[in-house]
XYZ file of C-alpha atoms in Angstrom:
724
model
C -56.525 -79.161 -37.554
C -53.979 -76.219 -37.778
C -53.437 -74.625 -41.003
C -49.722 -72.399 -41.535
C -49.717 -70.850 -44.242
C -47.450 -68.178 -46.005
C -49.276 -64.746 -47.099
C -52.675 -66.389 -47.916
C -54.749 -64.834 -45.043
C -56.759 -61.832 -46.633
C -56.181 -59.616 -43.500
C -58.106 -56.749 -44.255
C -61.277 -59.191 -44.479
C -59.737 -60.275 -41.380
C -59.241 -57.029 -39.633
C -62.423 -55.276 -40.973
C -64.892 -58.477 -39.917
C -64.334 -57.169 -36.573
C -64.728 -53.389 -36.977
C -67.001 -52.170 -34.077
C -70.662 -50.626 -35.705
C -72.475 -48.806 -32.414
C -76.213 -48.700 -33.105
C -78.088 -47.274 -29.652
C -76.757 -44.780 -27.071
C -74.719 -46.557 -24.559
C -73.244 -44.840 -21.784
C -69.151 -47.912 -22.379
C -70.481 -46.964 -26.573
C -67.150 -45.360 -27.181
C -64.699 -45.712 -29.593
C -61.243 -44.083 -29.782
C -58.911 -42.522 -32.122
C -54.997 -41.552 -32.072
C -51.626 -42.671 -32.260
C -49.871 -44.077 -28.263
C -48.674 -40.694 -27.492
C -52.315 -38.851 -27.338
C -55.759 -40.520 -27.894
C -59.534 -39.044 -28.055
C -62.503 -40.830 -27.337
C -65.915 -40.166 -29.354
C -69.645 -41.434 -28.318
C -72.358 -42.286 -31.325
C -71.735 -39.160 -33.051
C -68.221 -39.410 -34.061
C -67.751 -36.477 -31.485
C -67.586 -35.728 -27.249
C -71.080 -34.369 -27.417
C -72.920 -36.344 -25.113
C -70.513 -36.156 -22.207
C -72.643 -36.612 -19.172
C -73.601 -39.459 -20.415
C -70.606 -41.282 -20.130
C -69.344 -40.470 -16.654
C -68.443 -42.433 -13.874
C -71.460 -42.806 -12.135
C -70.140 -44.176 -8.444
C -70.832 -47.625 -7.918
C -73.617 -47.549 -5.081
C -72.501 -51.269 -4.210
C -69.195 -50.739 -3.743
C -67.423 -52.299 -0.362
C -65.331 -49.557 0.871
C -62.021 -50.254 3.238
C -58.631 -48.775 3.505
C -56.820 -52.020 2.931
C -54.180 -51.445 6.103
C -55.685 -54.426 7.432
C -56.689 -55.679 3.730
C -58.114 -55.776 0.204
C -62.358 -55.124 0.764
C -64.490 -57.552 -0.760
C -66.197 -57.552 -3.574
C -69.328 -58.084 -3.888
C -71.100 -61.780 -6.293
C -72.339 -59.552 -9.478
C -73.533 -61.003 -12.245
C -72.164 -58.859 -14.954
C -74.265 -56.221 -16.161
C -72.917 -53.292 -18.408
C -75.029 -51.009 -17.672
C -72.697 -51.139 -14.338
C -70.139 -49.302 -16.339
C -69.394 -45.886 -17.919
C -66.765 -44.782 -20.362
C -65.744 -41.118 -20.559
C -65.504 -39.143 -23.677
C -61.347 -37.418 -23.045
C -58.765 -36.794 -25.101
C -55.469 -37.734 -23.130
C -52.601 -37.202 -23.922
C -48.168 -39.243 -22.888
C -46.876 -35.311 -21.888
C -49.383 -33.392 -20.308
C -49.862 -34.107 -16.294
C -51.093 -31.617 -13.691
C -50.090 -30.860 -9.739
C -52.748 -29.306 -7.646
C -52.355 -27.224 -5.047
C -53.196 -28.104 -0.985
C -54.069 -26.044 2.179
C -50.506 -26.769 3.381
C -47.083 -28.157 1.607
C -46.433 -31.806 2.136
C -42.971 -33.865 2.499
C -42.367 -36.894 1.598
C -40.893 -37.704 4.476
C -44.438 -37.566 6.140
C -45.259 -41.070 4.330
C -42.598 -42.933 5.287
C -42.462 -46.129 7.757
C -39.382 -48.048 8.540
C -38.827 -51.677 8.348
C -37.138 -53.846 10.283
C -34.957 -55.669 7.586
C -32.185 -58.204 8.556
C -29.912 -55.578 7.328
C -30.550 -53.122 8.942
C -33.560 -50.388 8.912
C -35.283 -49.437 5.629
C -37.712 -47.254 4.406
C -41.050 -47.597 2.662
C -43.465 -44.630 1.513
C -46.772 -46.596 2.863
C -48.562 -44.088 4.099
C -51.454 -44.312 1.652
C -55.002 -46.498 1.683
C -56.739 -47.886 -0.851
C -58.801 -44.338 -0.996
C -60.382 -42.852 -4.011
C -59.297 -39.665 -4.571
C -62.946 -38.262 -3.624
C -63.090 -39.988 -0.144
C -62.519 -39.249 2.703
C -58.356 -39.321 3.565
C -57.348 -39.312 7.518
C -54.881 -36.909 8.005
C -51.959 -39.006 8.651
C -51.892 -40.442 5.268
C -52.966 -36.661 3.007
C -48.774 -35.920 3.044
C -49.605 -40.157 0.605
C -52.192 -39.436 -0.565
C -51.497 -35.909 -2.956
C -48.241 -37.232 -3.366
C -49.825 -40.558 -4.425
C -52.805 -38.977 -6.511
C -50.308 -36.018 -7.824
C -49.160 -35.405 -11.206
C -52.763 -35.947 -12.709
C -52.916 -36.534 -16.018
C -54.339 -33.912 -18.189
C -58.172 -34.082 -20.322
C -57.015 -31.099 -22.996
C -59.914 -30.190 -24.325
C -63.635 -32.223 -26.103
C -64.624 -31.767 -29.789
C -68.798 -31.941 -30.268
C -71.006 -31.119 -32.348
C -73.109 -27.577 -31.267
C -76.435 -26.422 -31.651
C -77.129 -22.788 -32.888
C -76.014 -19.596 -30.814
C -78.660 -18.878 -28.641
C -80.007 -22.860 -28.490
C -79.427 -24.830 -25.835
C -75.905 -26.568 -26.056
C -76.885 -29.554 -24.232
C -78.103 -32.069 -27.039
C -80.047 -34.898 -25.329
C -78.971 -38.121 -25.829
C -82.837 -39.506 -27.104
C -82.028 -36.346 -29.630
C -79.223 -38.782 -31.779
C -81.897 -40.949 -34.320
C -81.476 -44.250 -35.322
C -77.425 -43.948 -35.630
C -74.885 -46.276 -36.299
C -71.063 -45.670 -36.096
C -68.787 -48.234 -36.777
C -64.422 -47.581 -36.152
C -63.028 -48.623 -39.805
C -60.045 -50.438 -38.061
C -58.490 -51.132 -40.863
C -57.800 -46.821 -41.779
C -57.886 -45.634 -38.042
C -61.230 -43.369 -38.374
C -64.738 -43.198 -37.426
C -67.916 -43.369 -39.582
C -70.831 -41.951 -37.696
C -74.380 -41.635 -39.322
C -77.269 -40.579 -37.688
C -80.616 -38.432 -37.924
C -80.109 -34.965 -35.674
C -83.225 -32.360 -35.173
C -85.195 -33.778 -38.835
C -81.538 -33.832 -40.564
C -78.980 -36.286 -41.710
C -75.641 -36.104 -39.844
C -72.302 -38.090 -40.525
C -69.235 -37.341 -38.880
C -65.704 -38.328 -39.743
C -62.941 -38.634 -37.631
C -59.929 -39.671 -36.809
C -56.572 -39.176 -35.309
C -52.926 -38.531 -36.468
C -50.751 -41.540 -36.020
C -47.768 -39.712 -35.278
C -48.340 -36.034 -34.351
C -51.103 -34.881 -31.696
C -53.566 -34.025 -34.355
C -57.792 -35.264 -34.560
C -59.682 -33.987 -37.918
C -62.947 -34.324 -38.189
C -65.883 -33.310 -40.898
C -68.805 -33.052 -40.560
C -71.289 -32.959 -43.588
C -75.086 -32.640 -43.026
C -78.139 -29.977 -43.622
C -77.926 -28.331 -39.647
C -74.910 -26.464 -41.049
C -77.071 -24.297 -42.815
C -78.916 -23.279 -39.483
C -76.229 -22.573 -37.423
C -74.507 -26.141 -36.481
C -70.839 -26.263 -36.426
C -67.934 -28.286 -34.390
C -66.617 -27.336 -31.203
C -63.374 -27.784 -29.396
C -63.764 -27.095 -24.853
C -61.550 -26.952 -22.938
C -63.569 -28.644 -19.339
C -62.751 -28.306 -16.509
C -60.410 -31.610 -15.253
C -63.036 -34.025 -14.159
C -60.739 -35.877 -11.192
C -62.349 -35.810 -7.715
C -60.226 -33.507 -6.087
C -59.160 -35.072 -1.999
C -60.155 -32.826 0.889
C -56.809 -31.033 1.334
C -56.936 -29.642 -2.339
C -57.350 -26.237 -3.077
C -60.335 -25.543 -6.241
C -58.035 -25.762 -8.984
C -57.064 -22.999 -11.373
C -57.522 -22.833 -14.789
C -57.167 -20.023 -18.347
C -57.789 -20.244 -21.402
C -55.623 -17.621 -23.671
C -56.882 -17.896 -27.451
C -54.513 -16.005 -30.614
C -56.488 -15.255 -33.580
C -53.907 -16.261 -37.263
C -57.019 -15.443 -39.298
C -60.778 -16.317 -39.922
C -60.260 -19.779 -40.071
C -57.724 -20.426 -37.754
C -56.971 -19.565 -33.902
C -54.232 -20.835 -31.004
C -55.382 -21.266 -27.276
C -52.865 -21.420 -24.799
C -54.644 -23.031 -21.798
C -53.083 -23.788 -19.210
C -53.887 -25.864 -15.726
C -52.453 -24.941 -12.367
C -48.637 -24.802 -13.520
C -48.352 -26.664 -16.499
C -49.081 -25.112 -20.425
C -49.865 -26.723 -22.725
C -51.466 -25.276 -26.505
C -53.989 -26.157 -28.942
C -54.361 -24.760 -32.335
C -57.381 -25.113 -34.307
C -58.348 -24.460 -37.424
C -60.800 -24.736 -40.143
C -62.257 -24.800 -43.823
C -65.695 -22.372 -42.492
C -65.262 -19.400 -39.787
C -64.260 -19.579 -36.417
C -64.766 -17.717 -33.001
C -62.767 -18.854 -30.557
C -63.211 -16.893 -26.587
C -63.098 -18.402 -23.362
C -62.942 -21.612 -23.258
C -65.364 -22.708 -26.779
C -63.551 -22.184 -29.749
C -66.996 -22.866 -32.339
C -66.534 -23.889 -36.154
C -69.516 -22.919 -38.031
C -69.802 -23.024 -42.484
C -72.403 -22.200 -44.982
C -71.967 -25.097 -46.813
C -72.968 -28.604 -45.824
C -69.563 -29.877 -44.701
C -67.234 -28.936 -42.551
C -64.235 -29.906 -41.178
C -62.522 -28.810 -38.070
C -58.197 -29.753 -36.972
C -56.732 -30.021 -33.850
C -53.326 -29.693 -32.966
C -52.261 -30.461 -29.333
C -48.449 -29.063 -27.897
C -46.875 -28.790 -24.858
C -44.234 -26.232 -25.845
C -45.377 -23.135 -27.327
C -46.042 -23.801 -31.178
C -44.356 -22.709 -33.960
C -43.944 -19.047 -35.036
C -45.643 -19.686 -37.666
C -47.513 -22.503 -37.573
C -48.407 -25.170 -40.058
C -52.342 -26.546 -40.548
C -53.162 -30.328 -41.661
C -56.071 -30.928 -42.971
C -58.313 -33.129 -43.158
C -57.078 -34.854 -45.889
C -53.157 -35.355 -44.970
C -54.673 -37.018 -41.885
C -56.697 -39.078 -42.710
C -54.599 -40.524 -45.637
C -51.437 -40.386 -43.381
C -53.959 -42.908 -41.050
C -54.790 -45.019 -43.499
C -51.337 -45.881 -44.756
C -49.733 -46.165 -41.137
C -52.698 -48.543 -39.937
C -52.400 -50.133 -43.777
C -49.152 -50.766 -42.679
C -49.939 -52.192 -38.932
C -52.347 -54.333 -39.662
C -49.546 -55.713 -42.572
C -46.798 -56.300 -40.561
C -45.604 -59.252 -37.836
C -48.039 -61.805 -36.682
C -52.336 -62.505 -38.336
C -54.472 -65.095 -36.965
C -57.528 -66.254 -37.893
C -59.747 -69.028 -36.033
C -61.983 -69.055 -39.280
C -63.259 -72.681 -40.004
C -62.776 -73.752 -36.641
C -66.423 -75.721 -35.284
C -66.175 -74.418 -31.665
C -68.974 -71.665 -32.278
C -67.369 -69.651 -29.754
C -64.007 -69.308 -32.628
C -65.547 -66.324 -33.726
C -65.428 -64.410 -30.789
C -62.141 -64.870 -29.297
C -60.689 -63.570 -33.098
C -63.118 -60.925 -32.539
C -61.271 -59.894 -29.313
C -58.099 -60.883 -30.272
C -58.575 -57.959 -32.937
C -59.836 -55.214 -31.582
C -57.131 -56.183 -28.842
C -54.654 -54.876 -31.660
C -56.614 -51.573 -32.728
C -56.613 -50.757 -28.364
C -53.473 -51.682 -27.463
C -51.641 -49.751 -30.052
C -53.795 -46.517 -29.667
C -53.385 -46.435 -25.812
C -50.250 -47.998 -25.306
C -47.649 -47.573 -28.315
C -46.973 -45.126 -26.831
C -42.847 -42.389 -25.428
C -44.140 -43.970 -21.298
C -45.221 -47.089 -20.399
C -49.749 -46.581 -20.851
C -52.018 -46.445 -17.572
C -54.112 -49.547 -16.818
C -56.640 -47.227 -19.305
C -53.886 -46.227 -21.249
C -55.584 -42.644 -22.606
C -59.130 -43.365 -22.104
C -59.376 -41.866 -19.285
C -58.081 -41.928 -15.603
C -57.500 -44.421 -13.339
C -55.675 -43.703 -10.310
C -55.196 -40.278 -12.088
C -53.355 -40.895 -15.064
C -50.850 -42.353 -13.708
C -48.775 -45.914 -15.120
C -48.097 -49.051 -13.161
C -45.010 -51.059 -14.431
C -45.534 -53.625 -13.321
C -49.098 -53.784 -15.446
C -46.054 -52.508 -18.544
C -45.732 -56.845 -19.566
C -49.093 -56.954 -20.247
C -49.502 -53.619 -21.865
C -46.882 -54.438 -24.341
C -44.764 -58.041 -24.576
C -47.554 -58.924 -27.547
C -46.013 -56.210 -29.553
C -42.549 -57.966 -29.776
C -44.093 -61.604 -29.862
C -46.012 -60.816 -33.024
C -42.946 -58.969 -34.570
C -43.901 -55.295 -34.122
C -41.399 -54.745 -31.621
C -40.812 -51.491 -32.862
C -43.761 -50.165 -31.171
C -42.479 -51.272 -27.852
C -39.448 -49.537 -28.677
C -41.170 -46.763 -28.421
C -41.024 -46.722 -24.477
C -37.163 -47.756 -23.537
C -36.165 -44.431 -24.030
C -38.634 -43.664 -21.215
C -36.199 -46.500 -19.151
C -33.283 -44.872 -20.185
C -34.538 -41.478 -18.709
C -35.841 -42.614 -15.176
C -32.516 -44.958 -14.380
C -31.410 -42.246 -12.296
C -34.723 -41.813 -9.941
C -34.811 -45.744 -9.872
C -31.121 -45.906 -8.540
C -31.837 -42.799 -6.269
C -34.856 -44.647 -4.981
C -32.650 -48.480 -4.916
C -29.936 -46.080 -2.511
C -32.188 -44.410 -0.765
C -33.109 -47.944 0.806
C -29.398 -48.730 1.107
C -29.366 -51.607 -2.278
C -27.362 -51.617 -5.292
C -28.594 -50.558 -8.711
C -31.786 -49.731 -9.658
C -35.432 -49.877 -8.135
C -38.087 -49.834 -9.913
C -41.241 -47.861 -9.424
C -44.928 -49.800 -9.031
C -46.808 -46.406 -9.175
C -45.202 -43.651 -11.112
C -45.753 -41.052 -14.154
C -43.285 -39.575 -16.560
C -41.537 -38.204 -13.394
C -39.533 -41.886 -11.907
C -41.298 -40.862 -8.442
C -42.175 -44.215 -6.304
C -46.349 -43.005 -5.824
C -47.194 -43.623 -1.714
C -48.967 -47.071 -1.589
C -48.633 -49.651 1.604
C -49.371 -52.086 -1.835
C -47.465 -51.212 -4.569
C -44.017 -49.726 -3.031
C -43.749 -53.851 -1.477
C -44.252 -55.117 -4.900
C -41.487 -56.285 -6.813
C -42.260 -58.182 -9.822
C -42.474 -55.202 -11.794
C -38.856 -55.470 -10.694
C -37.228 -58.308 -14.071
C -39.736 -56.387 -15.791
C -37.432 -54.596 -17.867
C -34.808 -57.178 -18.764
C -38.137 -60.188 -20.001
C -39.017 -56.756 -22.943
C -35.291 -56.839 -23.420
C -34.876 -60.569 -24.323
C -38.783 -59.826 -26.213
C -36.825 -57.713 -28.631
C -33.584 -59.364 -28.447
C -35.823 -62.021 -29.795
C -37.225 -60.930 -32.212
C -33.659 -60.256 -34.062
C -31.866 -57.350 -32.664
C -28.294 -57.833 -32.225
C -25.679 -56.595 -30.826
C -26.196 -52.679 -31.465
C -29.114 -52.628 -29.437
C -27.769 -55.101 -26.474
C -24.504 -52.722 -25.888
C -27.386 -49.373 -25.939
C -29.563 -51.520 -22.795
C -27.496 -52.978 -20.987
C -27.335 -49.919 -18.198
C -30.871 -51.013 -18.197
C -30.249 -54.705 -16.904
C -26.989 -54.365 -15.425
C -28.411 -51.984 -13.103
C -31.685 -53.744 -12.602
C -29.744 -57.032 -11.933
C -27.711 -55.305 -9.424
C -30.353 -54.557 -7.396
C -32.000 -57.591 -7.379
C -29.124 -59.654 -6.395
C -28.606 -57.715 -3.396
C -32.314 -57.419 -2.536
C -32.222 -61.249 -1.402
C -30.531 -63.500 1.647
C -29.156 -65.927 2.379
C -29.909 -68.467 4.073
C -28.290 -71.714 4.894
C -26.938 -71.581 0.563
C -30.695 -70.602 -0.726
C -32.031 -67.233 -1.850
C -34.512 -66.345 -0.492
C -37.305 -63.342 -1.928
C -37.647 -61.402 2.220
C -40.148 -58.861 3.731
C -41.518 -56.490 3.589
C -43.162 -58.078 0.754
C -46.426 -58.122 -0.929
C -46.938 -60.559 -3.591
C -48.879 -60.087 -7.193
C -51.781 -61.728 -6.104
C -51.674 -58.395 -3.344
C -53.667 -60.042 -0.851
C -51.712 -60.993 1.137
C -51.437 -57.219 1.645
C -51.569 -57.212 5.643
C -48.628 -59.586 6.068
C -46.245 -57.308 3.937
C -43.831 -57.296 7.925
C -43.738 -61.193 7.019
C -44.863 -62.406 3.496
C -41.638 -64.010 1.477
C -40.587 -66.110 -1.274
C -43.349 -66.387 -3.659
C -43.586 -68.792 -6.036
C -43.279 -67.195 -8.947
C -41.169 -64.208 -7.743
C -38.774 -66.804 -7.201
C -39.045 -68.333 -10.676
C -38.929 -65.089 -12.458
C -35.322 -64.315 -10.532
C -33.437 -66.966 -11.050
C -34.958 -66.606 -15.170
C -34.452 -62.725 -15.421
C -30.851 -62.980 -13.538
C -29.970 -66.275 -16.336
C -30.929 -63.683 -18.748
C -28.763 -60.782 -17.462
C -25.445 -63.337 -17.480
C -26.618 -64.542 -21.221
C -26.289 -61.038 -22.365
C -22.923 -60.457 -20.512
C -21.333 -63.101 -22.962
C -22.921 -62.304 -25.955
C -21.668 -58.867 -25.803
C -18.406 -60.068 -24.511
C -18.876 -59.434 -20.994
C -17.909 -62.908 -18.909
C -19.960 -63.564 -16.378
C -20.836 -62.273 -13.214
C -20.944 -64.998 -10.861
C -22.913 -62.573 -7.526
C -25.568 -62.837 -10.555
C -25.247 -67.063 -11.095
C -24.869 -67.720 -7.906
C -28.353 -66.377 -6.902
C -29.511 -67.543 -10.896
C -29.131 -70.819 -9.675
C -29.925 -71.280 -5.792
C -32.931 -69.434 -4.950
C -35.071 -71.008 -2.809
C -37.462 -73.777 -3.749
C -41.015 -72.251 -3.785
C -43.717 -73.745 -1.330
C -46.085 -76.647 -1.575
C -48.841 -77.050 -0.050
C -50.613 -80.554 1.228
C -51.501 -81.086 -1.953
C -48.446 -80.758 -3.396
C -49.585 -77.861 -6.373
C -47.961 -74.768 -5.434
C -48.723 -72.339 -2.415
C -48.499 -68.343 -3.433
C -45.518 -68.337 -1.748
C -43.803 -69.698 1.714
C -45.678 -67.938 4.771
C -48.712 -68.089 6.341
C -51.112 -67.775 4.967
C -49.551 -69.582 1.713
C -51.705 -69.429 -0.570
C -55.607 -67.727 -1.093
C -57.760 -68.187 -3.275
C -58.688 -64.918 -4.886
C -57.298 -62.324 -6.603
C -54.144 -63.702 -8.966
C -53.421 -66.970 -9.432
C -50.053 -65.674 -9.798
C -48.062 -68.689 -8.802
C -49.379 -70.407 -12.426
C -46.812 -67.604 -13.772
C -43.969 -69.764 -12.767
C -44.034 -71.544 -15.430
C -46.131 -70.447 -18.766
C -45.920 -66.593 -18.757
C -42.572 -67.385 -18.101
C -40.490 -70.806 -19.609
C -39.110 -73.514 -17.884
C -36.576 -73.264 -14.935
C -34.848 -75.300 -12.287
C -37.299 -73.800 -10.290
C -40.500 -74.878 -11.050
C -41.782 -79.141 -11.697
C -43.978 -78.000 -14.394
C -46.338 -81.594 -12.419
C -46.938 -79.839 -10.141
C -47.680 -77.082 -11.818
C -49.829 -78.949 -14.123
C -52.047 -80.004 -10.682
C -51.561 -76.243 -9.438
C -53.928 -75.078 -12.424
C -56.505 -78.324 -11.767
C -56.892 -76.317 -8.830
C -56.692 -73.426 -10.023
C -59.661 -74.244 -12.323
C -61.439 -76.620 -9.666
C -61.794 -73.655 -6.823
C -60.258 -70.048 -7.366
C -62.855 -67.518 -6.553
C -63.007 -64.974 -10.028
C -65.135 -62.958 -8.944
C -62.062 -61.444 -7.150
C -59.501 -62.534 -10.419
C -58.213 -59.569 -12.941
C -58.504 -59.841 -16.767
C -55.202 -61.019 -17.325
C -55.849 -63.822 -14.839
C -57.357 -65.568 -17.724
C -54.389 -65.963 -20.234
C -52.134 -66.258 -17.608
C -54.334 -69.849 -17.130
C -54.524 -70.284 -20.828
C -49.795 -69.619 -20.785
C -49.293 -72.057 -18.008
C -52.370 -74.953 -20.236
C -50.290 -73.894 -22.889
C -47.152 -74.596 -22.112
C -47.856 -77.649 -20.591
C -49.847 -78.887 -23.475
C -52.716 -78.490 -23.135
C -54.496 -76.597 -26.065
C -57.529 -77.666 -25.178
C -57.183 -75.726 -21.887
C -56.142 -72.409 -22.748
C -59.035 -71.526 -25.271
C -61.044 -72.586 -22.497
C -59.825 -70.231 -20.462
C -59.756 -66.926 -22.706
C -63.510 -68.032 -22.900
C -64.280 -68.914 -19.812
C -67.578 -67.207 -18.627
C -66.356 -64.911 -15.961
C -67.542 -61.484 -15.024
C -63.677 -59.547 -14.856
C -63.489 -62.129 -18.351
C -66.086 -60.131 -20.495
C -65.542 -57.648 -23.624
C -67.717 -55.347 -25.027
C -68.359 -54.794 -28.211
C -65.826 -52.268 -28.471
C -63.388 -54.974 -27.410
C -62.491 -53.220 -24.193
C -62.675 -55.586 -20.791
C -64.541 -53.924 -17.697
C -63.802 -54.935 -14.255
C -64.754 -52.049 -11.677
C -67.896 -50.349 -11.462
C -67.547 -46.415 -10.647
C -63.611 -46.676 -11.819
C -62.483 -49.381 -14.238
C -64.670 -50.080 -16.936
C -62.164 -50.968 -19.370
C -58.918 -52.658 -18.785
C -56.351 -52.492 -20.986
C -53.564 -55.440 -19.598
C -56.265 -57.837 -20.113
C -56.028 -57.570 -24.337
C -52.506 -57.148 -23.876
C -52.896 -60.274 -21.908
C -54.894 -61.972 -24.466
C -52.281 -61.574 -27.725
C -49.881 -63.013 -24.980
C -51.444 -65.527 -24.298
C -52.397 -66.738 -27.981
C -48.160 -66.171 -28.727
C -48.020 -68.932 -26.601
C -50.701 -71.295 -27.657
C -49.422 -70.588 -31.602
C -46.015 -71.743 -30.736
C -46.997 -74.620 -28.842
C -48.123 -75.379 -32.580
C -44.861 -74.974 -33.513
C -43.628 -77.488 -31.224
C -46.417 -79.748 -32.396
C -48.773 -79.562 -29.880
C -52.726 -80.941 -30.757
C -55.639 -78.312 -30.411
C -59.196 -79.924 -29.803
C -60.208 -81.557 -33.009
C -63.403 -78.210 -33.004
C -60.797 -75.584 -33.305
C -59.015 -75.365 -36.029
C -55.210 -71.568 -36.271
C -54.264 -70.714 -38.748
C -51.778 -68.495 -38.798
C -48.555 -66.425 -41.053
C -46.332 -63.614 -40.454
C -42.545 -65.223 -38.804
C -40.620 -66.839 -36.302
C -40.637 -63.404 -34.401
C -44.209 -64.989 -33.525
C -42.218 -67.803 -30.998
C -42.003 -66.615 -27.717
C -39.486 -67.669 -24.443
C -39.000 -71.221 -24.983
C -35.917 -72.352 -23.260
C -34.609 -71.423 -20.323
C -31.627 -69.478 -22.729
C -29.021 -68.702 -20.061
C -28.697 -72.573 -18.946
C -24.759 -73.180 -21.212
C -23.510 -70.268 -19.866
C -20.621 -71.061 -17.802
């Protein structure tokens, strides 16, 4: 059954019934406040009081490997939340630092040259899969340093602090009868608990547009000398053997008895933190402690990369909490709303919970001025760098759900990065712009024996821009961003090779399913990437027509003549055209050629239907990732099977579990949350609703109610098919 009312969903009720509530301490029991460019993650105290309890613990069952001969095996394991921890960090899109090393490294040390039909092409691939704390062979030292640098900084920590002279370590067990709730509707955390015989109430909130956090503590503990501290922790990332200890320092400038500004330096990076309070402030060394003789203490922290204004304007707790309440209500009232209320399937509430929490988490962690890291601003994985092949997963849903302005925030980075992307392409002998896989605000490609050979990030910017256009952007938008489309498409048509009248995606190459990394010298024609190349070049020409520029014949010729995807003996799609053709592990990326992508001439829907069935029957889900379930759902929805689409989103698997806070853990000791899964879930729900609007029936036990307008319909046609 389906309902499609107009403005009849009680959005406040829909959102608030899924407020995450923590009633006991757990290493994953954290909540985050922020605005997409800065975020602060708190524990059950409503602050960042228990850092050691939440710090990552190495996984004793980890299978180590360099990745030179293939991805390390993942040992089968039943999902156990106790295998994971989520650290307490304060991070931003703008604060990064670089380490010093025992010797100077040159990027040329990271280069291998590969023979291709166009000649020798260099790649920054002299790097294995090692993490920063692992032993790293000298031959990979340069690649590792450039891979791990720069790093996203942990800016500091807000913590409840015992009286001076006592122990500054609060044991987790001392926090009794906690109830800590994130009110999604207002973006604030409210924590209540007993500590040292007193009731404590803490409210914590982040400003929706500034790098500002505010906290209010109400407790009799304040009468006894307890307070709230801003603490500059040492940077938490493990260092490689060739890196020197970090140089960190803090200098305070007092601005009266209730305010001070810190100048914090990490190596060559300097940022400033203004701390103000309605009580008294003692700032020295790496700590500023706010105390109050009353039973209510307010603290406001403002962060700056550059020097603060000569006369800082101190925000108040009330100003921050009011600004957050306004922004978050507008966020939830905007765009699309979806509820599964009234369904007979007992899992409907769980799916709705995941959908609501994913909308919050992606806004806090991924709606910033740069593409986000896979763990957003919660903590560092891959030293906080962002992966452009994941940007679609993080942010495409903003356009699909009618909130494209949040995706637009990051478009400026692509324009800033265009020169570097063009330089990469020229260095390798190509025209246009080659977008990196793993990078940072500088847009430099990180050395990797996998990432530099990926190509599926290349059309993403065209896809994201087209989603925004379909949301309703006009010609001014197309004109402002056409340079990105043109440079991207120019590389795409120069990268392919023509063989017997068709265009192939040649080696060296690794498809989205990274299981084929050992075969990078021979891999060719991955199924998904073939369809993506054809579709994106069509879209690029459509933009030209809309702008009155006329069709580019070279783009059109490649789009129309991509090599047909390879099929296996059972008439299902292979992952790629070269041996081993298909490994049933990691991402079932061939499904993305129809589902994630709309129909193209490259893909046969009936063959894709059989391919989806084969994935259901024989795929190793232990090795999958959190966005693979949305991939399956989008393909099923595009093929008209909404029962399978919903089943995919709820499929029992260790990689498809969602914690109380909405996070999707993946790899113990490393990847405790995975925001591409949250964004992928939202994109898949968009595809399901688009199928409903197109007349596809739902299973009888499901009820979907939605509102919010036409931008919810994702790309449905090969929109450039009539061009020419």
